[in-house]
Coordinates of C-alpha atoms in Angstrom, one line a residue:
X206 CA 103.6 117.4 122.4
X207 CA 105.5 119.9 119.9
X208 CA 104.5 120.3 116.3
X209 CA 103.7 117.2 114.8
X210 CA 105.2 116.8 111.2
X211 CA 103.1 114.8 109.1
X212 CA 103.6 113.6 105.3
X213 CA 100.4 112.8 103.4
X214 CA 101.1 111.0 100.1
X215 CA 98.2 110.6 97.8
X216 CA 97.7 111.4 93.9
X217 CA 94.6 113.2 94.7
X218 CA 94.8 116.7 96.2
X219 CA 91.2 116.6 97.4
X220 CA 92.0 113.4 99.2
X221 CA 95.1 114.9 100.8
X222 CA 93.0 117.8 102.1
X223 CA 90.4 115.3 103.5
X224 CA 93.0 113.4 105.3
X225 CA 94.4 116.6 106.8
X226 CA 91.0 117.9 107.7
X227 CA 90.3 114.5 109.5
X228 CA 93.6 114.7 111.3
X229 CA 92.5 118.1 112.7
X230 CA 89.0 117.0 113.4
X231 CA 90.7 114.0 115.5
X232 CA 92.4 116.8 117.7
X233 CA 95.8 117.3 116.1
X234 CA 96.1 120.9 116.0
X235 CA 99.9 121.6 116.1
X236 CA 100.6 120.0 112.6
X237 CA 102.9 120.9 109.9
X238 CA 101.5 118.9 106.9
X239 CA 103.8 118.1 103.9
X240 CA 102.0 116.9 100.8
X241 CA 103.4 114.6 97.9
X242 CA 101.2 113.7 95.0
X243 CA 103.2 110.5 94.2
X244 CA 105.3 108.0 95.9
X245 CA 108.4 109.3 94.0
X246 CA 107.5 113.0 95.3
X247 CA 107.0 111.5 98.9
X248 CA 110.6 109.9 98.9
X249 CA 112.1 113.1 97.5
X250 CA 110.4 115.0 100.2
X251 CA 111.6 112.6 102.9
X252 CA 115.3 113.2 101.7
X253 CA 114.8 116.9 102.6
X254 CA 112.5 116.8 105.6
X255 CA 111.9 115.0 108.7
X256 CA 108.4 113.8 109.7
X257 CA 106.7 112.0 112.6
X258 CA 104.0 110.3 110.7
X259 CA 103.4 109.2 107.1
X260 CA 99.9 108.6 105.7
X261 CA 100.0 107.1 102.3
X262 CA 97.5 106.0 99.8
X263 CA 98.0 102.4 98.3
X264 CA 96.5 103.1 94.9
X265 CA 98.6 105.6 93.0
X266 CA 99.9 105.8 89.4
X267 CA 103.5 105.2 88.6
X268 CA 104.6 104.4 92.1
X269 CA 102.0 102.8 94.3
X270 CA 101.8 103.0 98.1
X271 CA 103.3 99.5 98.7
X272 CA 106.3 100.3 96.4
X273 CA 106.6 103.6 98.1
X274 CA 106.8 101.9 101.5
X275 CA 109.3 99.4 100.2
X276 CA 111.4 102.2 98.8
X277 CA 111.2 104.1 102.1
X278 CA 112.5 101.1 104.1
X279 CA 115.1 100.1 101.5
X280 CA 116.6 103.8 101.3
X281 CA 116.3 103.9 105.1
X282 CA 114.3 107.3 104.9
X283 CA 112.4 108.2 107.9
X284 CA 113.7 105.3 110.2
X285 CA 111.3 104.6 113.0
X286 CA 108.5 106.9 111.6
X287 CA 105.1 105.1 111.5
X288 CA 103.4 104.6 108.3
X289 CA 99.6 104.2 107.9
X290 CA 98.2 103.1 104.7
X291 CA 95.0 104.5 103.2
X292 CA 93.1 102.2 100.9
X293 CA 89.8 101.7 99.2
X294 CA 90.7 98.1 98.6
X295 CA 88.5 95.4 100.1
X296 CA 91.1 92.9 99.5
X297 CA 92.8 91.8 102.6
X298 CA 95.9 90.9 100.6
X299 CA 96.8 94.6 100.1
X300 CA 96.6 95.3 103.7
X301 CA 98.6 92.1 104.5
X302 CA 101.4 93.2 101.9
X303 CA 101.4 96.7 103.5
X304 CA 101.9 95.3 107.1
X305 CA 104.6 92.9 105.8
X306 CA 106.4 95.9 104.0
X307 CA 106.5 97.8 107.3
X308 CA 103.2 99.7 107.7
X309 CA 102.0 100.1 111.2
X310 CA 98.4 100.3 110.4
X311 CA 95.8 101.1 107.7
X312 CA 92.6 103.3 107.3
X313 CA 89.9 102.3 104.8
X314 CA 88.2 104.9 102.5
X315 CA 85.6 106.3 103.3
X316 CA 86.8 107.0 106.9
X317 CA 85.7 109.1 109.9
X318 CA 87.8 111.6 112.0
X319 CA 87.2 109.0 114.9
X320 CA 88.6 106.2 112.7
X321 CA 91.8 108.3 111.9
X322 CA 92.1 109.2 115.6
X323 CA 91.9 105.6 116.6
X324 CA 94.6 104.5 114.3
X325 CA 97.0 107.6 114.3
X326 CA 97.0 108.8 117.9
X327 CA 98.5 105.6 119.4
X328 CA 101.3 105.7 116.8
X329 CA 102.0 109.4 117.7
X330 CA 102.1 108.7 121.3
X331 CA 104.5 105.8 120.9
X332 CA 106.9 108.0 118.8
X333 CA 106.6 110.8 121.5
X334 CA 107.4 108.4 124.1
X335 CA 110.9 107.5 122.6

C-alpha cells in the first residue's frame, strides 16, 4: 500500500496526537497526517487535499463531528472516503446518528492501538481494493 493520507479532526491537539500515535502503533507507518482543530477547518482542508481516511471527534465546539459529517456528505467532499467517529459518549444515540449520517465506524475514548487497528485497517483495505 502506498502512502495513506489521513485527516484527524479534533478540537484537542493532544487528542489528535494520541490518535496519530495509535494509528502508528496499529501498524500504519506510511502515513501523511493532516490535522484540523474544528469541523470547519476539516471541511476547508478537504477542499484542498485528498485523503483516504477521516477520523473525527463527535464533541467539538462550533461544528460538532455529526454536523461535520453531514456537511462533508452534503458538499460531496471526499466521496467514498471512510469516516470513523471518535466519541466519549456512552449514549448509543450519538453513534446511531453518526452511522445514519454516513460514518463507517466509531471508536470510544479511551481506546487502545488494537481497537484502532480493528476499526481502521478493514476500512483502509476496502479503499485500497477499489
